[in-house]
DNA sequence: TTGTAGGCGTTATCAA
DNA sequence: TTGATAACGCCTACAA
């Protein structure tokens, strides 16, 4: 008795253009033309239909790989983020994805974990996969990312973080102004001794927010050199806690302007551990307005950046760079705004 | 006077193995062998050195693409998540990345946005990029993902969500038991009328938690048919708010066991809008213990899943599936546990 | 309009 | 150990 093949049979090896050609009784090149939307016009309708049917029949799928080997394009964009666990990034990535999808591009995300070596590796990898463009949210001093992209001629845009010498377009926040907003808010509440919990050196957001802090303090008629400043060594809650602890040892402030929301959460922890209430005892401002900081206790007063705008604009710039490689660099500076919640209050009399 | 080339010159087209061969005075195959770590042993040291120098000199970089065309491997793994903005996923992804990196695999993440079409597209795309394996966190009823992976013979593991008929290994949580933990906690506090805010049908976590809810209610000696149940149509805050509003119209409960943390946040909103205090007036439990729910107000009592364990174990299973394709399917059921915070309390007398 | 031939950059399989 | 040759799957001149 003949056995029937099992229901969940594994298919034979992928059909290729050659297989389709054989089935349709035409030459492989004809199949290539018939199956490629851009060249279908070169082929008789009758042939096109016959080929399409054969392809359908055989379950032919284009191999982007083989195609890419010739065309060197993949309609895929890579996005490198320094830390996927940081909730600022997903909304930015998502906005970019939406915009890129509209233009027919798929998006692949890679996590560099703030490690320049991993970053370089992922760029190599993405380049190897022939991404048509790259969005770098992971830029940091000492990273060779930009150089790699330039050498490999990968259209690239920087997001969220600037990089001094880079010749790529960038979409960033006006970090100096954002931090000024925070300082002005604290000063308006009556604070005169304001600490700054800075981000890791080497990252533009940290540098700019820090210099923005000093300028704003000076603009308020205070002496920046009197304000305690402590840099965290990563944009993480833990690093924020450590830095805040050291700031507390220094003392001499009634408010602290923190360089980002994750660090601010760490500051909450250190303050809490020291028996201080955020708001009534010490005012805290964050930066980013990342998801959920409006729901924490106390709700964080912070500087809201335009997440969606950032992703969307960066995607637009990248698409432009891809279709018009000669286009000169464009920088977009997004304006953040202050969102007052309950982590800030007037200093105690 | 001869002009020097500009400092930031764009490099000539990439050197290929053929170029290196020419420079080193050997055959391209020899270069291939000398440059490939796995085959270096086949070549004299002298030759290997000479080839390596020539390659270095010319700035040769391997083309994964061309190599993949032959080997059909890329040492790259794809992870599909339904929603990157949901903070449960990044920790899982990260744990997987770490494990995979140890094994020499790079990880590419794609966002399906809970859209089966996008999911299928991304799988095609990843397959086209020759990923060596896939981790699917996006499984849902009606998705053709599993079928696609099977047909394309892509080693695959399911994470977080089961899929009824799938023949792939899976790492999931004991969702039924987890929800029982929540119900038992509420019953122990004295609640007798407990609502369930369920997740979207078609997703295993929603289905299992819902059935776990009913079983646990029955096990507590209560009648599940008396408990109001309302399903949200997505795992989002907004959907949670809507569902909670409808639950409030039904009324007749002092506590609500919610299917996930994001939905619970939505429930917080609806409850707040109705003038009810979470905790004192209505108890709320979540599920996942995603980042930050310990810091919201009030801190959420929830069911903690093993994020890191899940990512790591899934990566291990996938690596096994890749190296040992014949291995039979393995299912790992991770045990969640109850974390009591302040969103639950005894019902008012 | 269709077929032919060559190549994209690498690796596998022979034979030398 | 090394070299020669032929794929891998597709695309593009160019020729017919």
PDB file of N, CA, C and O in Angstrom, chain A residues 9-11 14 61 64-65 69 74-76 84 87 90 94 97 107-109 111 113 122 124-125 128-130 150-153 265 269 292 295-297, chain B residues 9-11 14 61 64-65 69 74-76 84 87 90 94 97 107-109 111 113 122 124-125 128-130 150-153 265 269 292 295-297:
ATOM      1  N   UNK A   9       4.502  18.093   5.340  1.00  0.00           N
ATOM      2  CA  UNK A   9       5.720  17.790   4.601  1.00  0.00           C
ATOM      3  C   UNK A   9       6.629  19.008   4.549  1.00  0.00           C
ATOM      4  O   UNK A   9       6.179  20.139   4.557  1.00  0.00           O
ATOM      5  N   UNK A  10       7.886  18.734   4.520  1.00  0.00           N
ATOM      6  CA  UNK A  10       8.844  19.821   4.367  1.00  0.00           C
ATOM      7  C   UNK A  10       9.048  20.034   2.883  1.00  0.00           C
ATOM      8  O   UNK A  10       9.248  19.094   2.127  1.00  0.00           O
ATOM      9  N   UNK A  11       8.974  21.256   2.469  1.00  0.00           N
ATOM     10  CA  UNK A  11       9.089  21.537   1.043  1.00  0.00           C
ATOM     11  C   UNK A  11      10.480  21.218   0.490  1.00  0.00           C
ATOM     12  O   UNK A  11      11.457  21.213   1.216  1.00  0.00           O
ATOM     13  N   UNK A  14      14.183  25.556  -2.134  1.00  0.00           N
ATOM     14  CA  UNK A  14      13.592  26.729  -2.780  1.00  0.00           C
ATOM     15  C   UNK A  14      13.682  26.720  -4.297  1.00  0.00           C
ATOM     16  O   UNK A  14      14.721  26.401  -4.873  1.00  0.00           O
ATOM     17  N   UNK A  61      10.194  32.452  -4.355  1.00  0.00           N
ATOM     18  CA  UNK A  61      10.345  33.703  -3.592  1.00  0.00           C
ATOM     19  C   UNK A  61      11.644  34.337  -4.044  1.00  0.00           C
ATOM     20  O   UNK A  61      12.631  33.632  -4.188  1.00  0.00           O
ATOM     21  N   UNK A  64      16.592  37.997  -1.839  1.00  0.00           N
ATOM     22  CA  UNK A  64      17.123  39.350  -1.756  1.00  0.00           C
ATOM     23  C   UNK A  64      18.642  39.292  -1.801  1.00  0.00           C
ATOM     24  O   UNK A  64      19.307  40.211  -2.218  1.00  0.00           O
ATOM     25  N   UNK A  65      19.120  38.191  -1.274  1.00  0.00           N
ATOM     26  CA  UNK A  65      20.546  38.022  -1.156  1.00  0.00           C
ATOM     27  C   UNK A  65      21.196  38.032  -2.526  1.00  0.00           C
ATOM     28  O   UNK A  65      22.073  38.828  -2.825  1.00  0.00           O
ATOM     29  N   UNK A  69      23.342  40.973  -4.293  1.00  0.00           N
ATOM     30  CA  UNK A  69      24.717  40.775  -4.731  1.00  0.00           C
ATOM     31  C   UNK A  69      24.953  41.563  -6.025  1.00  0.00           C
ATOM     32  O   UNK A  69      26.042  42.049  -6.283  1.00  0.00           O
ATOM     33  N   UNK A  74      18.728  46.519  -0.725  1.00  0.00           N
ATOM     34  CA  UNK A  74      17.893  45.536  -0.030  1.00  0.00           C
ATOM     35  C   UNK A  74      16.575  46.109   0.458  1.00  0.00           C
ATOM     36  O   UNK A  74      15.773  45.416   1.034  1.00  0.00           O
ATOM     37  N   UNK A  75      16.366  47.379   0.232  1.00  0.00           N
ATOM     38  CA  UNK A  75      15.180  48.051   0.768  1.00  0.00           C
ATOM     39  C   UNK A  75      15.022  47.764   2.263  1.00  0.00           C
ATOM     40  O   UNK A  75      13.922  47.516   2.759  1.00  0.00           O
ATOM     41  N   UNK A  76      16.106  47.778   2.936  1.00  0.00           N
ATOM     42  CA  UNK A  76      16.116  47.575   4.381  1.00  0.00           C
ATOM     43  C   UNK A  76      16.969  48.660   5.015  1.00  0.00           C
ATOM     44  O   UNK A  76      18.009  49.024   4.487  1.00  0.00           O
ATOM     45  N   UNK A  84      18.337  49.275  24.188  1.00  0.00           N
ATOM     46  CA  UNK A  84      16.905  49.095  23.919  1.00  0.00           C
ATOM     47  C   UNK A  84      16.065  49.152  25.183  1.00  0.00           C
ATOM     48  O   UNK A  84      14.861  49.406  25.128  1.00  0.00           O
ATOM     49  N   UNK A  87      13.639  53.304  27.730  1.00  0.00           N
ATOM     50  CA  UNK A  87      12.353  53.530  27.063  1.00  0.00           C
ATOM     51  C   UNK A  87      12.290  54.764  26.172  1.00  0.00           C
ATOM     52  O   UNK A  87      11.280  54.976  25.536  1.00  0.00           O
ATOM     53  N   UNK A  90      12.456  53.264  22.037  1.00  0.00           N
ATOM     54  CA  UNK A  90      11.398  52.618  21.251  1.00  0.00           C
ATOM     55  C   UNK A  90      10.435  53.574  20.544  1.00  0.00           C
ATOM     56  O   UNK A  90      10.156  53.365  19.357  1.00  0.00           O
ATOM     57  N   UNK A  94      10.022  53.575  16.604  1.00  0.00           N
ATOM     58  CA  UNK A  94       8.717  53.267  16.027  1.00  0.00           C
ATOM     59  C   UNK A  94       8.300  54.304  14.999  1.00  0.00           C
ATOM     60  O   UNK A  94       7.812  53.972  13.915  1.00  0.00           O
ATOM     61  N   UNK A  97      10.172  53.763  11.896  1.00  0.00           N
ATOM     62  CA  UNK A  97       9.686  52.582  11.193  1.00  0.00           C
ATOM     63  C   UNK A  97       8.455  52.897  10.354  1.00  0.00           C
ATOM     64  O   UNK A  97       8.332  52.447   9.218  1.00  0.00           O
ATOM     65  N   UNK A 107      12.657  47.738   8.484  1.00  0.00           N
ATOM     66  CA  UNK A 107      13.595  48.256   9.476  1.00  0.00           C
ATOM     67  C   UNK A 107      14.123  47.140  10.358  1.00  0.00           C
ATOM     68  O   UNK A 107      13.354  46.328  10.858  1.00  0.00           O
ATOM     69  N   UNK A 108      15.408  47.143  10.524  1.00  0.00           N
ATOM     70  CA  UNK A 108      16.036  46.190  11.432  1.00  0.00           C
ATOM     71  C   UNK A 108      16.698  46.987  12.542  1.00  0.00           C
ATOM     72  O   UNK A 108      17.390  47.964  12.282  1.00  0.00           O
ATOM     73  N   UNK A 109      16.488  46.554  13.767  1.00  0.00           N
ATOM     74  CA  UNK A 109      17.037  47.287  14.897  1.00  0.00           C
ATOM     75  C   UNK A 109      18.157  46.479  15.538  1.00  0.00           C
ATOM     76  O   UNK A 109      18.040  45.266  15.689  1.00  0.00           O
ATOM     77  N   UNK A 111      21.032  46.530  18.849  1.00  0.00           N
ATOM     78  CA  UNK A 111      21.334  47.086  20.152  1.00  0.00           C
ATOM     79  C   UNK A 111      22.850  47.094  20.312  1.00  0.00           C
ATOM     80  O   UNK A 111      23.482  46.055  20.203  1.00  0.00           O
ATOM     81  N   UNK A 113      24.395  48.232  23.057  1.00  0.00           N
ATOM     82  CA  UNK A 113      24.742  48.087  24.465  1.00  0.00           C
ATOM     83  C   UNK A 113      25.824  49.075  24.882  1.00  0.00           C
ATOM     84  O   UNK A 113      26.611  48.797  25.789  1.00  0.00           O
ATOM     85  N   UNK A 122      28.064  45.479  14.639  1.00  0.00           N
ATOM     86  CA  UNK A 122      26.714  45.514  14.089  1.00  0.00           C
ATOM     87  C   UNK A 122      26.662  46.303  12.786  1.00  0.00           C
ATOM     88  O   UNK A 122      25.896  45.973  11.890  1.00  0.00           O
ATOM     89  N   UNK A 124      29.117  46.504  10.618  1.00  0.00           N
ATOM     90  CA  UNK A 124      29.674  45.579   9.629  1.00  0.00           C
ATOM     91  C   UNK A 124      28.597  44.584   9.204  1.00  0.00           C
ATOM     92  O   UNK A 124      28.407  44.288   8.037  1.00  0.00           O
ATOM     93  N   UNK A 125      27.916  44.090  10.215  1.00  0.00           N
ATOM     94  CA  UNK A 125      26.913  43.075   9.955  1.00  0.00           C
ATOM     95  C   UNK A 125      25.798  43.640   9.078  1.00  0.00           C
ATOM     96  O   UNK A 125      25.372  43.028   8.109  1.00  0.00           O
ATOM     97  N   UNK A 128      26.962  44.149   5.729  1.00  0.00           N
ATOM     98  CA  UNK A 128      27.026  42.846   5.080  1.00  0.00           C
ATOM     99  C   UNK A 128      25.669  42.405   4.591  1.00  0.00           C
ATOM    100  O   UNK A 128      25.535  41.740   3.579  1.00  0.00           O
ATOM    101  N   UNK A 129      24.662  42.806   5.329  1.00  0.00           N
ATOM    102  CA  UNK A 129      23.304  42.477   4.909  1.00  0.00           C
ATOM    103  C   UNK A 129      22.788  43.514   3.934  1.00  0.00           C
ATOM    104  O   UNK A 129      21.611  43.537   3.618  1.00  0.00           O
ATOM    105  N   UNK A 130      23.689  44.414   3.535  1.00  0.00           N
ATOM    106  CA  UNK A 130      23.324  45.374   2.498  1.00  0.00           C
ATOM    107  C   UNK A 130      22.211  46.329   2.868  1.00  0.00           C
ATOM    108  O   UNK A 130      21.388  46.647   2.011  1.00  0.00           O
ATOM    109  N   UNK A 150      31.021  56.024   6.546  1.00  0.00           N
ATOM    110  CA  UNK A 150      31.541  56.839   5.466  1.00  0.00           C
ATOM    111  C   UNK A 150      32.356  55.973   4.508  1.00  0.00           C
ATOM    112  O   UNK A 150      32.187  56.015   3.301  1.00  0.00           O
ATOM    113  N   UNK A 151      33.243  55.186   5.076  1.00  0.00           N
ATOM    114  CA  UNK A 151      34.092  54.359   4.238  1.00  0.00           C
ATOM    115  C   UNK A 151      33.293  53.378   3.397  1.00  0.00           C
ATOM    116  O   UNK A 151      33.633  53.074   2.271  1.00  0.00           O
ATOM    117  N   UNK A 152      32.236  52.880   4.018  1.00  0.00           N
ATOM    118  CA  UNK A 152      31.424  51.919   3.283  1.00  0.00           C
ATOM    119  C   UNK A 152      30.361  52.610   2.451  1.00  0.00           C
ATOM    120  O   UNK A 152      29.515  51.964   1.856  1.00  0.00           O
ATOM    121  N   UNK A 153      30.390  53.904   2.499  1.00  0.00           N
ATOM    122  CA  UNK A 153      29.439  54.697   1.731  1.00  0.00           C
ATOM    123  C   UNK A 153      27.997  54.321   2.035  1.00  0.00           C
ATOM    124  O   UNK A 153      27.171  54.184   1.140  1.00  0.00           O
ATOM    125  N   UNK A 265      15.574  58.697  37.880  1.00  0.00           N
ATOM    126  CA  UNK A 265      14.998  57.626  38.690  1.00  0.00           C
ATOM    127  C   UNK A 265      16.027  57.137  39.706  1.00  0.00           C
ATOM    128  O   UNK A 265      15.702  56.856  40.867  1.00  0.00           O
ATOM    129  N   UNK A 269      16.017  57.200  43.935  1.00  0.00           N
ATOM    130  CA  UNK A 269      16.393  56.114  44.838  1.00  0.00           C
ATOM    131  C   UNK A 269      17.375  56.595  45.907  1.00  0.00           C
ATOM    132  O   UNK A 269      17.205  56.316  47.093  1.00  0.00           O
ATOM    133  N   UNK A 292       6.177  56.655  30.974  1.00  0.00           N
ATOM    134  CA  UNK A 292       5.983  56.238  32.372  1.00  0.00           C
ATOM    135  C   UNK A 292       6.478  57.213  33.436  1.00  0.00           C
ATOM    136  O   UNK A 292       6.091  57.082  34.588  1.00  0.00           O
ATOM    137  N   UNK A 295       3.880  58.722  35.516  1.00  0.00           N
ATOM    138  CA  UNK A 295       3.096  57.904  36.429  1.00  0.00           C
ATOM    139  C   UNK A 295       3.873  57.489  37.663  1.00  0.00           C
ATOM    140  O   UNK A 295       3.336  56.805  38.523  1.00  0.00           O
ATOM    141  N   UNK A 296       5.151  57.831  37.692  1.00  0.00           N
ATOM    142  CA  UNK A 296       5.926  57.413  38.855  1.00  0.00           C
ATOM    143  C   UNK A 296       5.627  58.327  40.036  1.00  0.00           C
ATOM    144  O   UNK A 296       4.931  59.329  39.894  1.00  0.00           O
ATOM    145  N   UNK A 297       6.188  58.006  41.158  1.00  0.00           N
ATOM    146  CA  UNK A 297       5.882  58.760  42.364  1.00  0.00           C
ATOM    147  C   UNK A 297       7.136  59.408  42.932  1.00  0.00           C
ATOM    148  O   UNK A 297       8.065  58.698  43.278  1.00  0.00           O
TER     149      UNK A 297
ATOM    150  N   UNK B   9      39.085  61.226   2.034  1.00  0.00           N
ATOM    151  CA  UNK B   9      38.829  60.648   0.723  1.00  0.00           C
ATOM    152  C   UNK B   9      37.885  59.464   0.848  1.00  0.00           C
ATOM    153  O   UNK B   9      37.865  58.753   1.838  1.00  0.00           O
ATOM    154  N   UNK B  10      37.115  59.281  -0.177  1.00  0.00           N
ATOM    155  CA  UNK B  10      36.248  58.110  -0.207  1.00  0.00           C
ATOM    156  C   UNK B  10      37.037  56.971  -0.811  1.00  0.00           C
ATOM    157  O   UNK B  10      37.673  57.133  -1.848  1.00  0.00           O
ATOM    158  N   UNK B  11      36.986  55.855  -0.150  1.00  0.00           N
ATOM    159  CA  UNK B  11      37.802  54.731  -0.612  1.00  0.00           C
ATOM    160  C   UNK B  11      37.364  54.200  -1.970  1.00  0.00           C
ATOM    161  O   UNK B  11      36.220  54.335  -2.358  1.00  0.00           O
ATOM    162  N   UNK B  14      35.431  48.290  -2.749  1.00  0.00           N
ATOM    163  CA  UNK B  14      35.932  47.260  -1.860  1.00  0.00           C
ATOM    164  C   UNK B  14      36.860  46.264  -2.524  1.00  0.00           C
ATOM    165  O   UNK B  14      36.600  45.778  -3.620  1.00  0.00           O
ATOM    166  N   UNK B  61      37.524  43.402   3.385  1.00  0.00           N
ATOM    167  CA  UNK B  61      36.541  43.003   4.395  1.00  0.00           C
ATOM    168  C   UNK B  61      35.727  41.871   3.787  1.00  0.00           C
ATOM    169  O   UNK B  61      35.347  41.952   2.627  1.00  0.00           O
ATOM    170  N   UNK B  64      29.685  39.206   3.755  1.00  0.00           N
ATOM    171  CA  UNK B  64      28.843  38.157   4.321  1.00  0.00           C
ATOM    172  C   UNK B  64      27.834  37.702   3.275  1.00  0.00           C
ATOM    173  O   UNK B  64      27.356  36.588   3.281  1.00  0.00           O
ATOM    174  N   UNK B  65      27.508  38.674   2.450  1.00  0.00           N
ATOM    175  CA  UNK B  65      26.492  38.431   1.450  1.00  0.00           C
ATOM    176  C   UNK B  65      26.925  37.327   0.509  1.00  0.00           C
ATOM    177  O   UNK B  65      26.243  36.323   0.313  1.00  0.00           O
ATOM    178  N   UNK B  69      25.707  33.466   0.232  1.00  0.00           N
ATOM    179  CA  UNK B  69      25.154  32.903  -1.000  1.00  0.00           C
ATOM    180  C   UNK B  69      25.588  31.450  -1.137  1.00  0.00           C
ATOM    181  O   UNK B  69      24.856  30.612  -1.644  1.00  0.00           O
ATOM    182  N   UNK B  74      24.639  33.119   8.131  1.00  0.00           N
ATOM    183  CA  UNK B  74      25.048  34.510   8.330  1.00  0.00           C
ATOM    184  C   UNK B  74      25.469  34.803   9.768  1.00  0.00           C
ATOM    185  O   UNK B  74      25.833  35.918  10.080  1.00  0.00           O
ATOM    186  N   UNK B  75      25.383  33.797  10.614  1.00  0.00           N
ATOM    187  CA  UNK B  75      25.650  34.010  12.035  1.00  0.00           C
ATOM    188  C   UNK B  75      24.872  35.212  12.573  1.00  0.00           C
ATOM    189  O   UNK B  75      25.398  36.023  13.325  1.00  0.00           O
ATOM    190  N   UNK B  76      23.652  35.285  12.125  1.00  0.00           N
ATOM    191  CA  UNK B  76      22.772  36.344  12.572  1.00  0.00           C
ATOM    192  C   UNK B  76      21.428  35.716  12.948  1.00  0.00           C
ATOM    193  O   UNK B  76      20.952  34.818  12.276  1.00  0.00           O
ATOM    194  N   UNK B  84       7.717  46.983  20.285  1.00  0.00           N
ATOM    195  CA  UNK B  84       8.942  47.368  20.998  1.00  0.00           C
ATOM    196  C   UNK B  84       8.666  48.377  22.109  1.00  0.00           C
ATOM    197  O   UNK B  84       9.460  48.523  23.034  1.00  0.00           O
ATOM    198  N   UNK B  87       7.460  47.732  27.374  1.00  0.00           N
ATOM    199  CA  UNK B  87       8.731  47.513  28.090  1.00  0.00           C
ATOM    200  C   UNK B  87       8.988  46.087  28.550  1.00  0.00           C
ATOM    201  O   UNK B  87      10.054  45.824  29.070  1.00  0.00           O
ATOM    202  N   UNK B  90      12.031  44.499  25.776  1.00  0.00           N
ATOM    203  CA  UNK B  90      13.473  44.774  25.751  1.00  0.00           C
ATOM    204  C   UNK B  90      14.323  43.922  26.693  1.00  0.00           C
ATOM    205  O   UNK B  90      15.356  43.390  26.258  1.00  0.00           O
ATOM    206  N   UNK B  94      17.200  41.554  25.342  1.00  0.00           N
ATOM    207  CA  UNK B  94      18.568  41.788  25.770  1.00  0.00           C
ATOM    208  C   UNK B  94      19.224  40.521  26.290  1.00  0.00           C
ATOM    209  O   UNK B  94      20.370  40.203  25.961  1.00  0.00           O
ATOM    210  N   UNK B  97      20.118  38.402  23.437  1.00  0.00           N
ATOM    211  CA  UNK B  97      21.273  38.954  22.725  1.00  0.00           C
ATOM    212  C   UNK B  97      22.584  38.557  23.392  1.00  0.00           C
ATOM    213  O   UNK B  97      23.543  38.194  22.717  1.00  0.00           O
ATOM    214  N   UNK B 107      22.428  39.845  16.604  1.00  0.00           N
ATOM    215  CA  UNK B 107      20.969  39.814  16.717  1.00  0.00           C
ATOM    216  C   UNK B 107      20.352  41.019  16.028  1.00  0.00           C
ATOM    217  O   UNK B 107      20.788  42.143  16.226  1.00  0.00           O
ATOM    218  N   UNK B 108      19.355  40.747  15.250  1.00  0.00           N
ATOM    219  CA  UNK B 108      18.599  41.810  14.610  1.00  0.00           C
ATOM    220  C   UNK B 108      17.165  41.745  15.124  1.00  0.00           C
ATOM    221  O   UNK B 108      16.574  40.667  15.180  1.00  0.00           O
ATOM    222  N   UNK B 109      16.639  42.896  15.494  1.00  0.00           N
ATOM    223  CA  UNK B 109      15.296  42.919  16.056  1.00  0.00           C
ATOM    224  C   UNK B 109      14.345  43.565  15.064  1.00  0.00           C
ATOM    225  O   UNK B 109      14.678  44.568  14.437  1.00  0.00           O
ATOM    226  N   UNK B 111      10.159  44.777  14.581  1.00  0.00           N
ATOM    227  CA  UNK B 111       8.926  45.119  15.257  1.00  0.00           C
ATOM    228  C   UNK B 111       7.766  44.766  14.334  1.00  0.00           C
ATOM    229  O   UNK B 111       7.699  45.263  13.218  1.00  0.00           O
ATOM    230  N   UNK B 113       4.560  45.243  15.165  1.00  0.00           N
ATOM    231  CA  UNK B 113       3.434  46.137  15.421  1.00  0.00           C
ATOM    232  C   UNK B 113       2.116  45.378  15.506  1.00  0.00           C
ATOM    233  O   UNK B 113       1.065  45.917  15.168  1.00  0.00           O
ATOM    234  N   UNK B 122       8.373  40.802   7.551  1.00  0.00           N
ATOM    235  CA  UNK B 122       9.661  40.824   8.232  1.00  0.00           C
ATOM    236  C   UNK B 122      10.325  39.448   8.226  1.00  0.00           C
ATOM    237  O   UNK B 122      11.546  39.342   8.152  1.00  0.00           O
ATOM    238  N   UNK B 124       9.999  37.197   5.859  1.00  0.00           N
ATOM    239  CA  UNK B 124      10.535  37.073   4.498  1.00  0.00           C
ATOM    240  C   UNK B 124      11.848  37.839   4.399  1.00  0.00           C
ATOM    241  O   UNK B 124      12.837  37.368   3.856  1.00  0.00           O
ATOM    242  N   UNK B 125      11.811  39.024   4.934  1.00  0.00           N
ATOM    243  CA  UNK B 125      12.975  39.891   4.843  1.00  0.00           C
ATOM    244  C   UNK B 125      14.159  39.259   5.573  1.00  0.00           C
ATOM    245  O   UNK B 125      15.258  39.183   5.061  1.00  0.00           O
ATOM    246  N   UNK B 128      15.399  36.419   3.775  1.00  0.00           N
ATOM    247  CA  UNK B 128      16.162  36.917   2.638  1.00  0.00           C
ATOM    248  C   UNK B 128      17.563  37.327   3.050  1.00  0.00           C
ATOM    249  O   UNK B 128      18.514  37.196   2.297  1.00  0.00           O
ATOM    250  N   UNK B 129      17.660  37.820   4.270  1.00  0.00           N
ATOM    251  CA  UNK B 129      18.973  38.191   4.789  1.00  0.00           C
ATOM    252  C   UNK B 129      19.677  36.981   5.385  1.00  0.00           C
ATOM    253  O   UNK B 129      20.682  37.111   6.061  1.00  0.00           O
ATOM    254  N   UNK B 130      19.034  35.823   5.205  1.00  0.00           N
ATOM    255  CA  UNK B 130      19.673  34.586   5.629  1.00  0.00           C
ATOM    256  C   UNK B 130      19.918  34.459   7.122  1.00  0.00           C
ATOM    257  O   UNK B 130      20.950  33.917   7.520  1.00  0.00           O
ATOM    258  N   UNK B 150       8.502  27.235   8.984  1.00  0.00           N
ATOM    259  CA  UNK B 150       8.620  25.806   8.724  1.00  0.00           C
ATOM    260  C   UNK B 150       8.939  25.569   7.248  1.00  0.00           C
ATOM    261  O   UNK B 150       9.862  24.840   6.894  1.00  0.00           O
ATOM    262  N   UNK B 151       8.183  26.228   6.388  1.00  0.00           N
ATOM    263  CA  UNK B 151       8.391  26.035   4.951  1.00  0.00           C
ATOM    264  C   UNK B 151       9.788  26.447   4.538  1.00  0.00           C
ATOM    265  O   UNK B 151      10.399  25.830   3.667  1.00  0.00           O
ATOM    266  N   UNK B 152      10.259  27.506   5.157  1.00  0.00           N
ATOM    267  CA  UNK B 152      11.591  27.968   4.780  1.00  0.00           C
ATOM    268  C   UNK B 152      12.671  27.273   5.593  1.00  0.00           C
ATOM    269  O   UNK B 152      13.839  27.612   5.484  1.00  0.00           O
ATOM    270  N   UNK B 153      12.237  26.364   6.436  1.00  0.00           N
ATOM    271  CA  UNK B 153      13.184  25.596   7.252  1.00  0.00           C
ATOM    272  C   UNK B 153      14.091  26.506   8.071  1.00  0.00           C
ATOM    273  O   UNK B 153      15.298  26.291   8.150  1.00  0.00           O
ATOM    274  N   UNK B 265      -2.106  49.699  33.736  1.00  0.00           N
ATOM    275  CA  UNK B 265      -1.915  51.149  33.766  1.00  0.00           C
ATOM    276  C   UNK B 265      -3.158  51.844  33.211  1.00  0.00           C
ATOM    277  O   UNK B 265      -3.603  52.874  33.725  1.00  0.00           O
ATOM    278  N   UNK B 269      -5.944  54.477  35.011  1.00  0.00           N
ATOM    279  CA  UNK B 269      -6.482  55.716  34.456  1.00  0.00           C
ATOM    280  C   UNK B 269      -8.001  55.752  34.549  1.00  0.00           C
ATOM    281  O   UNK B 269      -8.586  56.754  34.965  1.00  0.00           O
ATOM    282  N   UNK B 292       9.567  49.555  35.737  1.00  0.00           N
ATOM    283  CA  UNK B 292       8.914  50.789  36.185  1.00  0.00           C
ATOM    284  C   UNK B 292       7.582  50.621  36.909  1.00  0.00           C
ATOM    285  O   UNK B 292       7.120  51.561  37.527  1.00  0.00           O
ATOM    286  N   UNK B 295       7.580  51.599  40.431  1.00  0.00           N
ATOM    287  CA  UNK B 295       7.775  53.001  40.790  1.00  0.00           C
ATOM    288  C   UNK B 295       6.551  53.853  40.532  1.00  0.00           C
ATOM    289  O   UNK B 295       6.563  55.051  40.800  1.00  0.00           O
ATOM    290  N   UNK B 296       5.526  53.259  39.918  1.00  0.00           N
ATOM    291  CA  UNK B 296       4.341  54.059  39.635  1.00  0.00           C
ATOM    292  C   UNK B 296       3.515  54.213  40.905  1.00  0.00           C
ATOM    293  O   UNK B 296       3.814  53.619  41.932  1.00  0.00           O
ATOM    294  N   UNK B 297       2.498  55.005  40.796  1.00  0.00           N
ATOM    295  CA  UNK B 297       1.709  55.314  41.974  1.00  0.00           C
ATOM    296  C   UNK B 297       0.275  54.839  41.801  1.00  0.00           C
ATOM    297  O   UNK B 297      -0.406  55.295  40.891  1.00  0.00           O
TER     298      UNK B 297
END
